[in-house]
Structure formats: C-alpha cells, structure tokens
PDB file of C-alpha atoms and ligand atoms in Angstrom:
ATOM      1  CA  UNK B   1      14.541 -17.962  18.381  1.00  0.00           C
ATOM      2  CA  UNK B   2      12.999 -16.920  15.309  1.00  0.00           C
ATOM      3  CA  UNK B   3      15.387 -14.989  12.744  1.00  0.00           C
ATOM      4  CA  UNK B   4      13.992 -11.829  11.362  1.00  0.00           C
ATOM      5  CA  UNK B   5      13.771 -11.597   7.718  1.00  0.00           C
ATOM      6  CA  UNK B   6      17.080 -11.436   5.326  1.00  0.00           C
ATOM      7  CA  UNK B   7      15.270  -8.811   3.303  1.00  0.00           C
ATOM      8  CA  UNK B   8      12.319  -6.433   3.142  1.00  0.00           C
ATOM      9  CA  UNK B   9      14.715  -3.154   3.906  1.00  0.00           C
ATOM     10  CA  UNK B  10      14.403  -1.620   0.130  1.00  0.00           C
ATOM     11  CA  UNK B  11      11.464  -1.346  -1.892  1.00  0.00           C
ATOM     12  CA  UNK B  12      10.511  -0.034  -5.569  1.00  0.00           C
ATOM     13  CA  UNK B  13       7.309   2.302  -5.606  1.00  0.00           C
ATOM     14  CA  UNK B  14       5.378   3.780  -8.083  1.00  0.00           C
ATOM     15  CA  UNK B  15       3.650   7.735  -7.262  1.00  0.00           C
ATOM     16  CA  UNK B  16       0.049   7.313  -7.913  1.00  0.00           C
ATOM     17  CA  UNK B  17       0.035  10.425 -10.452  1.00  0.00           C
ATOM     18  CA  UNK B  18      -1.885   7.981 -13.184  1.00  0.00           C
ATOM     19  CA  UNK B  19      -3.736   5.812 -11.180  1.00  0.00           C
ATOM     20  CA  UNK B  20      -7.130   4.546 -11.516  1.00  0.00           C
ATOM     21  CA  UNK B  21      -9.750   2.486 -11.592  1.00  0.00           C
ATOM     22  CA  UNK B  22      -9.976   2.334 -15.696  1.00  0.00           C
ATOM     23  CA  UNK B  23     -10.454  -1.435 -16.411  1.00  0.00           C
ATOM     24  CA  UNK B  24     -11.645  -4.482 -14.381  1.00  0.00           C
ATOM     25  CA  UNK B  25      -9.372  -6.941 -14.645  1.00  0.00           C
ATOM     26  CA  UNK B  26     -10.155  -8.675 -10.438  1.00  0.00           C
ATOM     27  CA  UNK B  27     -13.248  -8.770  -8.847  1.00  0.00           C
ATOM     28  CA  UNK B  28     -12.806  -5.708  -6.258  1.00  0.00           C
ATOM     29  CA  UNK B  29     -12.195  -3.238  -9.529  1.00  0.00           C
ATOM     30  CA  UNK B  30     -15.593  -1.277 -10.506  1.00  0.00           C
ATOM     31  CA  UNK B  31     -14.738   1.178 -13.063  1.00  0.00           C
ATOM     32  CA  UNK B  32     -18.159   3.311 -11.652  1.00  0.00           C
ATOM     33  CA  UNK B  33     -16.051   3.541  -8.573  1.00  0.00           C
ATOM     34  CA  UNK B  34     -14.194   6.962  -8.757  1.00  0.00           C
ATOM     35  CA  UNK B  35     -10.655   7.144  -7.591  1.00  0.00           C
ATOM     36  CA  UNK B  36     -10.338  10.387  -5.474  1.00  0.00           C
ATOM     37  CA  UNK B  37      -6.702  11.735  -6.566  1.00  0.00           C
ATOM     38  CA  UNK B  38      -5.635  13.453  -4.054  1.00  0.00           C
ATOM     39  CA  UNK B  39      -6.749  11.066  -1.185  1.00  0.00           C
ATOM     40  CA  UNK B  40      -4.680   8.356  -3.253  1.00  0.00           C
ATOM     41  CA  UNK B  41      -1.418  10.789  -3.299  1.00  0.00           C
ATOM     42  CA  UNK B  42      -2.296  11.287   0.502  1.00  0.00           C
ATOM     43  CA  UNK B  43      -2.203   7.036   1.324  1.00  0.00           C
ATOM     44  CA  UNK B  44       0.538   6.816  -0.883  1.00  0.00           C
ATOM     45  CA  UNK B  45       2.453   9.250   0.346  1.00  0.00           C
ATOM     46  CA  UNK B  46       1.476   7.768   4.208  1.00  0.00           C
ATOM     47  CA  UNK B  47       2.517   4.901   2.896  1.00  0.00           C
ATOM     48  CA  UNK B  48       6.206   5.906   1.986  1.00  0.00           C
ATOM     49  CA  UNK B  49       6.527   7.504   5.400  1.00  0.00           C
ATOM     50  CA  UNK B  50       5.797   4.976   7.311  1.00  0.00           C
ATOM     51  CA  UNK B  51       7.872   2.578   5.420  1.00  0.00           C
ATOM     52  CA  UNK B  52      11.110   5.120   6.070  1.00  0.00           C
ATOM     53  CA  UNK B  53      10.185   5.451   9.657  1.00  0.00           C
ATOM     54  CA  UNK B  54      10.455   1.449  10.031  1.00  0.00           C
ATOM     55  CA  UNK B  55      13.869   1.677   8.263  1.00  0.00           C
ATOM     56  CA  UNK B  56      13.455   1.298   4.395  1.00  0.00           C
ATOM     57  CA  UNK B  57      14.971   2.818   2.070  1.00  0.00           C
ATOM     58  CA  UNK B  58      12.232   3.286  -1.141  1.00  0.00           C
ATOM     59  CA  UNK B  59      13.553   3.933  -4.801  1.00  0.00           C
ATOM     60  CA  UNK B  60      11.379   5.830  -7.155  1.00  0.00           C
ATOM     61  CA  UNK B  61       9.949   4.324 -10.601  1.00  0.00           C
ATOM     62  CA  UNK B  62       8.499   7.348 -12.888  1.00  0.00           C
ATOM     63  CA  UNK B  63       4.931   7.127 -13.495  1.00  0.00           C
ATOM     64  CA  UNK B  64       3.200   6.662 -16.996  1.00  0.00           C
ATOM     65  CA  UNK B  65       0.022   8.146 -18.050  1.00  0.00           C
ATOM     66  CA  UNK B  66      -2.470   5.361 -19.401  1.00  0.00           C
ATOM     67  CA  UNK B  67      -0.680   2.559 -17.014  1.00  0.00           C
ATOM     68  CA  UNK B  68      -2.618   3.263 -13.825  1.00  0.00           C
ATOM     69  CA  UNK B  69      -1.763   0.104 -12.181  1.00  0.00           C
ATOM     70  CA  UNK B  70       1.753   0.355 -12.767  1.00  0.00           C
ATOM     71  CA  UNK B  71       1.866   1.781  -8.878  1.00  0.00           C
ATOM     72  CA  UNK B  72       1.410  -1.935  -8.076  1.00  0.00           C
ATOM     73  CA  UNK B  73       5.029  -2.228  -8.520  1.00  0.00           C
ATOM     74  CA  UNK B  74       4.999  -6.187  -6.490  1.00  0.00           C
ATOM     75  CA  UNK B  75       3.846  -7.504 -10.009  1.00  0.00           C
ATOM     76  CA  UNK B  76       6.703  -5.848 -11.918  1.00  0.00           C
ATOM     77  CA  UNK B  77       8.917  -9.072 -11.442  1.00  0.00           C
ATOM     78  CA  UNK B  78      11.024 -11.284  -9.601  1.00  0.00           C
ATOM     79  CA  UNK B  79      14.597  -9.960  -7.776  1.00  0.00           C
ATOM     80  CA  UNK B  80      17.233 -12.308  -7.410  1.00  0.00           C
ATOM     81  CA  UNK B  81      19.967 -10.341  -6.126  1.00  0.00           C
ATOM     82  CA  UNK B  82      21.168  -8.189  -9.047  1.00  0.00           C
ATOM     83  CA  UNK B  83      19.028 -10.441 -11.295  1.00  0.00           C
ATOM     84  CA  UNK B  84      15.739  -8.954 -12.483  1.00  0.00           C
ATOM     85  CA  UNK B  85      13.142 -11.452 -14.426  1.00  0.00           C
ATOM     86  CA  UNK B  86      10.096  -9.569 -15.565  1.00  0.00           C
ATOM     87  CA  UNK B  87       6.529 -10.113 -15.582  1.00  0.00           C
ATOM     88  CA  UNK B  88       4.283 -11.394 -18.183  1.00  0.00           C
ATOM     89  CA  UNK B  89       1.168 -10.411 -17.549  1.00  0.00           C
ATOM     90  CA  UNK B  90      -1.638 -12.289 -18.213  1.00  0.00           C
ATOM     91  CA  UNK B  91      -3.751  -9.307 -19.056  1.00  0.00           C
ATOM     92  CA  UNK B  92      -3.408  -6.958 -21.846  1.00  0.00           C
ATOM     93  CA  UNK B  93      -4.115  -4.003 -19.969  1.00  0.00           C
ATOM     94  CA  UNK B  94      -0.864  -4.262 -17.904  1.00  0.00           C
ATOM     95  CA  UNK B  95       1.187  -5.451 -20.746  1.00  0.00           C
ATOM     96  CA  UNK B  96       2.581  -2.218 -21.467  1.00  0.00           C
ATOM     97  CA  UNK B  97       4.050  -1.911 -17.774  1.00  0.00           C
ATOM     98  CA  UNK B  98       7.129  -4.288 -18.331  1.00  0.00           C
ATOM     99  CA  UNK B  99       9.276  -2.227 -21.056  1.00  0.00           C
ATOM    100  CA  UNK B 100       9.120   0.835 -17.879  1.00  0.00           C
ATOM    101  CA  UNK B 101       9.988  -2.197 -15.285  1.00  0.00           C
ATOM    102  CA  UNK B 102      12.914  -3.318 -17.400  1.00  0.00           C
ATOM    103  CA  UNK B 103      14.245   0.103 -18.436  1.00  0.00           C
ATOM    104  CA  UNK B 104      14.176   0.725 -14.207  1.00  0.00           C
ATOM    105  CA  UNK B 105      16.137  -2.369 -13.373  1.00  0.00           C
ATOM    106  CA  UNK B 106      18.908  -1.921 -16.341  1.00  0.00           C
ATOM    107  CA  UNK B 107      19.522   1.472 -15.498  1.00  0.00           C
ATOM    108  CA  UNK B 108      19.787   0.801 -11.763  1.00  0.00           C
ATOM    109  CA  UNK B 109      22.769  -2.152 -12.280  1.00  0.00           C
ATOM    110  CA  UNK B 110      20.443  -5.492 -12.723  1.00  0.00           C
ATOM    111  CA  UNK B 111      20.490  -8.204 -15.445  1.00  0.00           C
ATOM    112  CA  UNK B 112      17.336  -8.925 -17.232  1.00  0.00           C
ATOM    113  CA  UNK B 113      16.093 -12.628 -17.364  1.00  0.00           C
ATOM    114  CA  UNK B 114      13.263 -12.989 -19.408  1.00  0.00           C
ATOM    115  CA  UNK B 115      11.152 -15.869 -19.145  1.00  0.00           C
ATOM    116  CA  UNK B 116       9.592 -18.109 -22.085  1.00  0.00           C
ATOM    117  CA  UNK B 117       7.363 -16.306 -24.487  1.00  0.00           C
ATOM    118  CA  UNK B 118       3.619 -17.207 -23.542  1.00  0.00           C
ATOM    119  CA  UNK B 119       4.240 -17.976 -20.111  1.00  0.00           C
ATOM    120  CA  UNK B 120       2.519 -15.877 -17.610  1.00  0.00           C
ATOM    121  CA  UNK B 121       4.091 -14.745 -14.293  1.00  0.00           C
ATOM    122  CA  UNK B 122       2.916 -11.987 -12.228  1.00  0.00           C
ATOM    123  CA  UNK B 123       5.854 -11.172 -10.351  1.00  0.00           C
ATOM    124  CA  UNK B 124       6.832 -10.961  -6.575  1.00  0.00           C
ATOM    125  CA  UNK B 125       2.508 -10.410  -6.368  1.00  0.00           C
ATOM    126  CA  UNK B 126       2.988 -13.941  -6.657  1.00  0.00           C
ATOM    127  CA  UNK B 127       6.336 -14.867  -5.478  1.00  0.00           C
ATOM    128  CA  UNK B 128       7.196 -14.566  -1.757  1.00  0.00           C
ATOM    129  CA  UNK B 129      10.614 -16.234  -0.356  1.00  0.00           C
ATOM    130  CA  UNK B 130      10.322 -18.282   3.212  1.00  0.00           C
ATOM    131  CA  UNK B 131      13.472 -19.745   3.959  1.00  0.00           C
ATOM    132  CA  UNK B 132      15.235 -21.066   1.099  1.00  0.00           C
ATOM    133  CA  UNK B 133      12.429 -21.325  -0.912  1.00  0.00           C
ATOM    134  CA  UNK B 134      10.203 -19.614  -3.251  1.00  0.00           C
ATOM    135  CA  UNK B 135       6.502 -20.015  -2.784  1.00  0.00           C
ATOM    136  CA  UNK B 136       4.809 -18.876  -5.989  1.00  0.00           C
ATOM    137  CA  UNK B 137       0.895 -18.903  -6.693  1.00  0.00           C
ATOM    138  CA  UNK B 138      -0.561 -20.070 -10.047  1.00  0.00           C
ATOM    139  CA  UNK B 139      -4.219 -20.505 -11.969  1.00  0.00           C
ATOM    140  CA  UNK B 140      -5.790 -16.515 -12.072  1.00  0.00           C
ATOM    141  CA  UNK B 141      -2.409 -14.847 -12.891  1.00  0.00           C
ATOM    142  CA  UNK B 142       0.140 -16.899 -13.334  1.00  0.00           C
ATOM    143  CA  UNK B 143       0.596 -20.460 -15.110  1.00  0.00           C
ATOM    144  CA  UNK B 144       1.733 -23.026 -12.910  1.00  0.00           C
ATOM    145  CA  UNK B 145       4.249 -24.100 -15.873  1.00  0.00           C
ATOM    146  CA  UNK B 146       6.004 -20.431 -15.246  1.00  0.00           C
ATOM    147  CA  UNK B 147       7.515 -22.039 -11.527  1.00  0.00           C
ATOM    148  CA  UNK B 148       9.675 -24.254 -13.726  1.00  0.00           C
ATOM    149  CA  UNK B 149      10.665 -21.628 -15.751  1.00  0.00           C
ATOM    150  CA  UNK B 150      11.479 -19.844 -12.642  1.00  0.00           C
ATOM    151  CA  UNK B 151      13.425 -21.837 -10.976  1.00  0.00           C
ATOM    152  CA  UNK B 152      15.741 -22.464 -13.780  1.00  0.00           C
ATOM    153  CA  UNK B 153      16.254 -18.830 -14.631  1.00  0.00           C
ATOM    154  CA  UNK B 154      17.335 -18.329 -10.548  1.00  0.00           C
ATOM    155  CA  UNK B 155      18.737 -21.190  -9.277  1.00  0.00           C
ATOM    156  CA  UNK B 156      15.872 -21.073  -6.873  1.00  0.00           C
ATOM    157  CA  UNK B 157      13.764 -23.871  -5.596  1.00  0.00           C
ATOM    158  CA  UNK B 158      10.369 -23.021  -6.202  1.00  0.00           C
ATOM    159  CA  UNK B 159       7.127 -24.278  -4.690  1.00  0.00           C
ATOM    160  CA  UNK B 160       3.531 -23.980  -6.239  1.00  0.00           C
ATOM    161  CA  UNK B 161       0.444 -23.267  -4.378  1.00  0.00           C
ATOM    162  CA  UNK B 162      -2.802 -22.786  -6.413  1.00  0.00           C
ATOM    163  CA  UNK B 163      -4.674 -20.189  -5.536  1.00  0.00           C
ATOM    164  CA  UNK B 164      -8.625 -20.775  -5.619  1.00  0.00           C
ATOM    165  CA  UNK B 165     -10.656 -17.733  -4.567  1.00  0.00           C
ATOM    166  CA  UNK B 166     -10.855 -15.399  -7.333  1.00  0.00           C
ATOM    167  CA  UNK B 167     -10.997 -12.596  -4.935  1.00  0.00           C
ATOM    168  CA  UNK B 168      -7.243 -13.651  -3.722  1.00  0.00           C
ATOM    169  CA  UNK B 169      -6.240 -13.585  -6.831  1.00  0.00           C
ATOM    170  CA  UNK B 170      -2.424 -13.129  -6.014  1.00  0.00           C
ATOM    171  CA  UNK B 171      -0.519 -15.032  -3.490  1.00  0.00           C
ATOM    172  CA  UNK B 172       0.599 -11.493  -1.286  1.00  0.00           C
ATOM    173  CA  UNK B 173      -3.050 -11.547  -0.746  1.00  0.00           C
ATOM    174  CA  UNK B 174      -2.962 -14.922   1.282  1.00  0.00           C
ATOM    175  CA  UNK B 175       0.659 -15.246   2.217  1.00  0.00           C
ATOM    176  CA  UNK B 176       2.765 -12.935   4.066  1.00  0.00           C
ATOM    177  CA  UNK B 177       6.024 -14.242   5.788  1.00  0.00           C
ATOM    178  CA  UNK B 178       7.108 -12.370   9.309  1.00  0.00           C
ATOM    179  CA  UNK B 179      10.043 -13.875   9.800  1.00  0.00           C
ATOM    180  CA  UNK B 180      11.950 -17.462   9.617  1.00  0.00           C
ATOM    181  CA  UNK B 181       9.487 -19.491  11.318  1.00  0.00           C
ATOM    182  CA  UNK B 182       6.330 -17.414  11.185  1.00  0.00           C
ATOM    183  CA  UNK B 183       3.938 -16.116   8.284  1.00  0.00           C
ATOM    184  CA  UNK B 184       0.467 -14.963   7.980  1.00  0.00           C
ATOM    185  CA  UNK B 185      -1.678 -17.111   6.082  1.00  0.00           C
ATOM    186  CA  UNK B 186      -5.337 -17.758   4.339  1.00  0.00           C
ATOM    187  CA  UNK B 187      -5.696 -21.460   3.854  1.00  0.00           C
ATOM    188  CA  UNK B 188      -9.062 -20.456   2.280  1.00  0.00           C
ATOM    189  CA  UNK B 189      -7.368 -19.149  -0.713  1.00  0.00           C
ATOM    190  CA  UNK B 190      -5.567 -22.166  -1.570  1.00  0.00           C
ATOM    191  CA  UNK B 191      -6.498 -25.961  -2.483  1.00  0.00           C
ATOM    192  CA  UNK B 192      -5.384 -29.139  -0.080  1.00  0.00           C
ATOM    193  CA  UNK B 193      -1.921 -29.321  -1.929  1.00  0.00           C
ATOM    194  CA  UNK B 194      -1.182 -25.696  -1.384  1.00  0.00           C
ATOM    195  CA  UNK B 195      -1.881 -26.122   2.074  1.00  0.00           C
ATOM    196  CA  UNK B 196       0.120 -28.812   3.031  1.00  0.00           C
ATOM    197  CA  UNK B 197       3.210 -27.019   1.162  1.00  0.00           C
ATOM    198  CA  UNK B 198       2.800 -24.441   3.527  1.00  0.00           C
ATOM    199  CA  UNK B 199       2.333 -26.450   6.469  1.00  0.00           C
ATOM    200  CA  UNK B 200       5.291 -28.248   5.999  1.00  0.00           C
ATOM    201  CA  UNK B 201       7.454 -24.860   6.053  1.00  0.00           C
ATOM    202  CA  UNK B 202       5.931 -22.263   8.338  1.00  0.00           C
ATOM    203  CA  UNK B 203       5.989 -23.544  11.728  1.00  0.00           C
ATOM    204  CA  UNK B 204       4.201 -20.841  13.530  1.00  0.00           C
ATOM    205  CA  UNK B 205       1.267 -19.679  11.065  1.00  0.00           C
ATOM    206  CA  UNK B 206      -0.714 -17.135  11.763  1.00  0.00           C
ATOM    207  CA  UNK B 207      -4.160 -18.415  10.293  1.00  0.00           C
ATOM    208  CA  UNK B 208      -6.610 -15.729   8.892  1.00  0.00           C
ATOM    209  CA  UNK B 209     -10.307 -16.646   8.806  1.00  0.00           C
ATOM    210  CA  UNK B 210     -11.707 -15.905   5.566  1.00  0.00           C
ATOM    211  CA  UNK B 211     -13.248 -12.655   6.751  1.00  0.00           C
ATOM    212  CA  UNK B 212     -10.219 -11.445   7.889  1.00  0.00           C
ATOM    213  CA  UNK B 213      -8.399 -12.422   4.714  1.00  0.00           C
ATOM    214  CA  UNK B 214     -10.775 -10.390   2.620  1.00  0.00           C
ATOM    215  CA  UNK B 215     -10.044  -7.702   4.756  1.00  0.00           C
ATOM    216  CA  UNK B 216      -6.656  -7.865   2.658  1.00  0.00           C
ATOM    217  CA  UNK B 217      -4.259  -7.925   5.696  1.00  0.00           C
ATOM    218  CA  UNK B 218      -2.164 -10.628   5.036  1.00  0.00           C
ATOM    219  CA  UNK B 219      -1.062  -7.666   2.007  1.00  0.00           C
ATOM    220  CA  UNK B 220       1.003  -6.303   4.286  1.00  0.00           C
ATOM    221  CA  UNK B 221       4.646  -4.839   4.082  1.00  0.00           C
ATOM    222  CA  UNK B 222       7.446  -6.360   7.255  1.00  0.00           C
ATOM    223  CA  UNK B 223      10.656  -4.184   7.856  1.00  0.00           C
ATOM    224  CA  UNK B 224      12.275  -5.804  10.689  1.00  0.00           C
ATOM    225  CA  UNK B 225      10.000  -5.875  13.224  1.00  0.00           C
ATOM    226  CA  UNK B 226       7.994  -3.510  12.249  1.00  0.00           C
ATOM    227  CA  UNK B 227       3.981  -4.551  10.097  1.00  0.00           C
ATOM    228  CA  UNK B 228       2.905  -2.091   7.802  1.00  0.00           C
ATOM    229  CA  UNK B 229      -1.032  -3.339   6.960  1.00  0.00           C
ATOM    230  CA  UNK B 230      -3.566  -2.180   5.369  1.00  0.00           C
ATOM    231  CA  UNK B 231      -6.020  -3.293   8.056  1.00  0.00           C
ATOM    232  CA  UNK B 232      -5.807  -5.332  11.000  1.00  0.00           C
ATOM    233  CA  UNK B 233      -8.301  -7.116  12.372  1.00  0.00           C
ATOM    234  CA  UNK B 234      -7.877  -7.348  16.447  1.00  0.00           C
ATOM    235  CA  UNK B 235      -7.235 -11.076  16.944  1.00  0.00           C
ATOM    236  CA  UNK B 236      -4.393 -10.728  14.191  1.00  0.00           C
ATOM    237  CA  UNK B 237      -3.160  -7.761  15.893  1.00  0.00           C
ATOM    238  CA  UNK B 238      -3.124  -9.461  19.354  1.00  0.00           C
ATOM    239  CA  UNK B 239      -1.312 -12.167  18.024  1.00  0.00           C
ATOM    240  CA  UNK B 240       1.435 -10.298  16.314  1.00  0.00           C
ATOM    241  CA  UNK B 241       1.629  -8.032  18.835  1.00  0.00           C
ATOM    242  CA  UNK B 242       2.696 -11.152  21.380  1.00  0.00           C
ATOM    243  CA  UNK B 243       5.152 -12.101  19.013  1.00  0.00           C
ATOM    244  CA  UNK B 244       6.799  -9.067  19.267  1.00  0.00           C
ATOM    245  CA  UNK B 245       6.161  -6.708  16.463  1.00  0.00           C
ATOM    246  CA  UNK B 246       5.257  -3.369  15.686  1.00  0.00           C
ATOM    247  CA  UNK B 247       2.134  -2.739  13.923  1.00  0.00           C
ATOM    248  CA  UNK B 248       1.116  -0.103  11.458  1.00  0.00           C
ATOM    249  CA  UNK B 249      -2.259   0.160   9.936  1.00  0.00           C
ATOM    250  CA  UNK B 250      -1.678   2.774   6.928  1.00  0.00           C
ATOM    251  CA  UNK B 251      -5.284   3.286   5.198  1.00  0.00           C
ATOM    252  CA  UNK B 252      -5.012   2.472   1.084  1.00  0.00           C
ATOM    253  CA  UNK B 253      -8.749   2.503   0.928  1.00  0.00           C
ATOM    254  CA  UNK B 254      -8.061   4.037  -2.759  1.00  0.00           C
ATOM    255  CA  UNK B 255      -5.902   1.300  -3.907  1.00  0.00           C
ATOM    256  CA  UNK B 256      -8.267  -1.690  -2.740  1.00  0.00           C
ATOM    257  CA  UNK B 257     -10.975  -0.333  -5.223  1.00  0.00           C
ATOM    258  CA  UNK B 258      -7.943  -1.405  -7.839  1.00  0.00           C
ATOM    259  CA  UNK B 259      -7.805  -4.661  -5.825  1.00  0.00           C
ATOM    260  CA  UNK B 260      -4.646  -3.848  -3.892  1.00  0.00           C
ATOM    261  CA  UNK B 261      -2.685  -2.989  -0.565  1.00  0.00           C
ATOM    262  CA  UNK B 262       0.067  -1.984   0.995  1.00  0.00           C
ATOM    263  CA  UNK B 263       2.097  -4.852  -0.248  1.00  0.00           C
ATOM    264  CA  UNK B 264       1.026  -4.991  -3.771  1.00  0.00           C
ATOM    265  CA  UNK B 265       2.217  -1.017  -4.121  1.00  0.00           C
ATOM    266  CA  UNK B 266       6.253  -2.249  -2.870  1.00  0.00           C
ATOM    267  CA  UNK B 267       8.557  -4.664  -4.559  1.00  0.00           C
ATOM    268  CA  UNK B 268      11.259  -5.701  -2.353  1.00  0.00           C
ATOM    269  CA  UNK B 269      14.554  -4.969  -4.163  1.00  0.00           C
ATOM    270  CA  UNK B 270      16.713  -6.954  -1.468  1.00  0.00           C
ATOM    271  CA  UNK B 271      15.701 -10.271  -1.984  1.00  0.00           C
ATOM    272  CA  UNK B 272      18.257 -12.905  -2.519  1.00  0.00           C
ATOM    273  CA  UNK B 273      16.878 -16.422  -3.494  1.00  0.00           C
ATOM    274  CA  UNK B 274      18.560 -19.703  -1.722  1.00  0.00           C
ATOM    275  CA  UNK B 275      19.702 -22.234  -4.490  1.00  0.00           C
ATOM    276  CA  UNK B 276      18.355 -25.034  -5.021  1.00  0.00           C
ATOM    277  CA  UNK B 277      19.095 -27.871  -2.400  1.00  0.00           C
TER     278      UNK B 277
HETATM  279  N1  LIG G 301      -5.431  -3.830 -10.308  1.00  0.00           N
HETATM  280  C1  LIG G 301      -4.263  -4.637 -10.162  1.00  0.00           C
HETATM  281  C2  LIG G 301      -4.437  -5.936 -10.928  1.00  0.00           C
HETATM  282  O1  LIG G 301      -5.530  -6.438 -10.962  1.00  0.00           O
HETATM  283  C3  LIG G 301      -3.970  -4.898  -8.706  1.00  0.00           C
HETATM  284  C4  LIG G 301      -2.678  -5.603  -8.480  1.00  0.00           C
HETATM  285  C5  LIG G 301      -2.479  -6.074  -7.068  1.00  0.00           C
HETATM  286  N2  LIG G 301      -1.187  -6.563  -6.881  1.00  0.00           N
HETATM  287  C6  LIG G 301      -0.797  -7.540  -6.050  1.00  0.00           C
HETATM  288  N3  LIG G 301       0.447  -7.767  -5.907  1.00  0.00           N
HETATM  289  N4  LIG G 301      -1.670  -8.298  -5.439  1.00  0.00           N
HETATM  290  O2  LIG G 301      -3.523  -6.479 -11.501  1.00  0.00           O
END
C-alpha cells in the first residue's frame, strides 16, 4: 500500500496585490499580455479555498509593490524542517524577492542557510522530496553545482535531473510526487540521465505526454488525497482518479501568462528532508 505524503499540509502564499506580467524572464511571459487584477485576486483567492477545504493550513507573506512574481512563493527556497535556505535567483528581476523571503522565515522561528555566493538555486520550484531524497532540476534556473551545495547545507541526499525544454523551465513543471510510490511525470522535459533517476525511484509514474505537460498539470498542489491542478487533462484524471484521489481543477489562467500554476504560487512549509544514507 502506497503511503500518502509526510508533508504538503502547510503552505506559504503570496496575495497577488502586485502581480504582473512586467518582464519576460520564461517563454509563456508576454509583457503585451495584460494581467486582469481582479480575475487574478479571484484564482488566487479560489486557490486558497480550495487548499483549506483539502486540509491545509496557508500562512500569509505580505506583498511588495515592484516584485510581482514574488506570489510564486515555491521559488522562495528550500524548507528543511525549521531550516530555511534561500533562493538565488538567476535573474535580476527576482533578486529583490529573497531579503522579504528571509525576513518571513526569521520572524516565523526558522534558521537561515545561505548558500555559496554565485550559485543559483531556485528554490522548492526546483526541489521536490520523493522518499528520502531530494530531486532538484538544474541548467535554465538553477546550476547543477548548487545540488552539492544543497545537500551539504541539509544533510539531504540530493539527486539532479536536467531539465531540457525551456518551456519547463522548473522541475514542479515536470515532476509532481502523489504519494510514496507514485508521481506525475514529463520525461519530455528531462535528458536520458534525468530519466533514469526517476525511474529508478517512482515505481508507479504517471507519464504525461508532452501536450499534456504543457498544459502545466503536473504544477499541481497534493494535500492528502486530495489534487489541486491547474488543468487536467482526462486520461490523467482517469488515472488518478483509479488511484484513489480527489481532484480539483482551480483555474490560474492569470498566473500561467507569468509562466506559473497552482504549485508554483505554494511553498510547502512542512517538509522534512531524509539524511543522507
Ligand atoms: N514568472 C516566474 C518566473 O519566471 C514564474 C515562476 C514559476 N514558478 C515555479 N515554481 N515554476 O520566475
């Protein structure tokens, strides 16, 4: 019997009051594309709602005028228990996020673990747990040499998939793990090495075709049982559906003109990395 997941029950979000589509920085964001406000409040707030209904609790980060993608609170870092290790963005433009991260997780109890200057690590966006490891995603935001740096900052044993699809630019957009044995995945976003790391841990994948990848619904949010996604293609539904969850589609079609879903707009504050074996 497949265990359901040891965390996923608390998550930090970000109100949408400042976001926007003001920079391109992935290949979904057009800046002619205009962000409709109050549509944006209304996902996000559908968003919240349905993550309470499944069981979460969600804590509150204060939004900042001029940091509009600062709602995609996955990126803000890794969580290690009480132990918080920021981002370093690779971009300039979301630089100015981390001092707001880090003055979050001090004030709420964690320990800040910075990693090496020049390093680039985008955060749970591309760090997911399965099991007792951490899979982590490198080349279009974060620098393979940041896993080392990882792992020796949490103890954790950390494995590196490269991500090749620009348009998956993130792991949480080709990785999303249900429970102990099962995950959904999108091969197509990763090269042969990637692959096989993945096939060697999940042993009931759930494998997207590339159309349904790009449909972003492997960004999806698990509490319990219960799938919040930002779309669900039928087959995908079927399947999880047989397996015994719940699934929610909440609509974020504001946030995917910034290049992110439902995931990308939680970071898990529950997670507890395995040490290393
Ligand atoms: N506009 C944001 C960026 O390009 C979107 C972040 C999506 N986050 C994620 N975890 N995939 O950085």
């Amino acid at each position: 019997m497949a265990e359901p997941l040891t965390w996923g029950r608390r998550y930090l979000m970000c109100p949408p009051e400042h976001f926007g589509v003001l920079y391109e920085i992935n290949p979904w964001m057009h800046r002619e594309v205009q962000v409709d406000p109050d549509e944006a409040r209304a996902e996000w707030d559908g968003l919240v709602a349905t993550l309470r209904d499944a069981g979460a609790e969600i804590d509150l980060l204060e939004p900042v005028e001029g940091l509009p993608d600062l709602v995609f609170t996955a990126n803000a870092g890794v969580v290690n228990g009480t132990q918080f290790v920021p981002a370093r963005f690779r971009h300039p433009e979301r630089q100015a996020e981390v001092p707001h991260d880090v003055a979050w997780f001090r004030s709420h109890g964690f320990t800040v673990d910075e990693l090496p200057d020049g390093v680039h690590h985008e955060g749970a966006g591309d760090a997911l747990p399965f099991r007792d490891v951490l899979l982590s995603g490198y080349r279009f935001r974060s620098d393979a040499s940041s896993h080392v740096a990882l792992s020796r900052l949490t103890g954790a044993a950390v494995r590196s998939i490269e991500l090749v699809d620009a348009r998956m630019y993130h792991l949480d957009l080709t990785f999303c793990p249900l429970d102990d044995e099962r995950a959904i995945v999108a091969p197509t976003g990763w090269d042969a090495y990637g692959r096989r790391v993945v096939e060697a841990l999940v042993r009931e994948p759930l494998v997207l075709e590339p159309d349904e990848a790009l449909s972003f619904c492997a960004n999806s949010v698990v509490v319990g049982r219960t799938i919040v996604m930002p779309a669900c293609p039928r087959r995908v539904g079927r399947q999880l559906e047989a397996w015994g969850f719940d699934v929610v589609v909440v609509p974020v079609a504001e946030f995917l003109k910034a290049g992110g879903g439902c995931r990308c707009l939680t970071l898990a504050l529950d997670v507890k990395l395995g040490p290393l074996a």
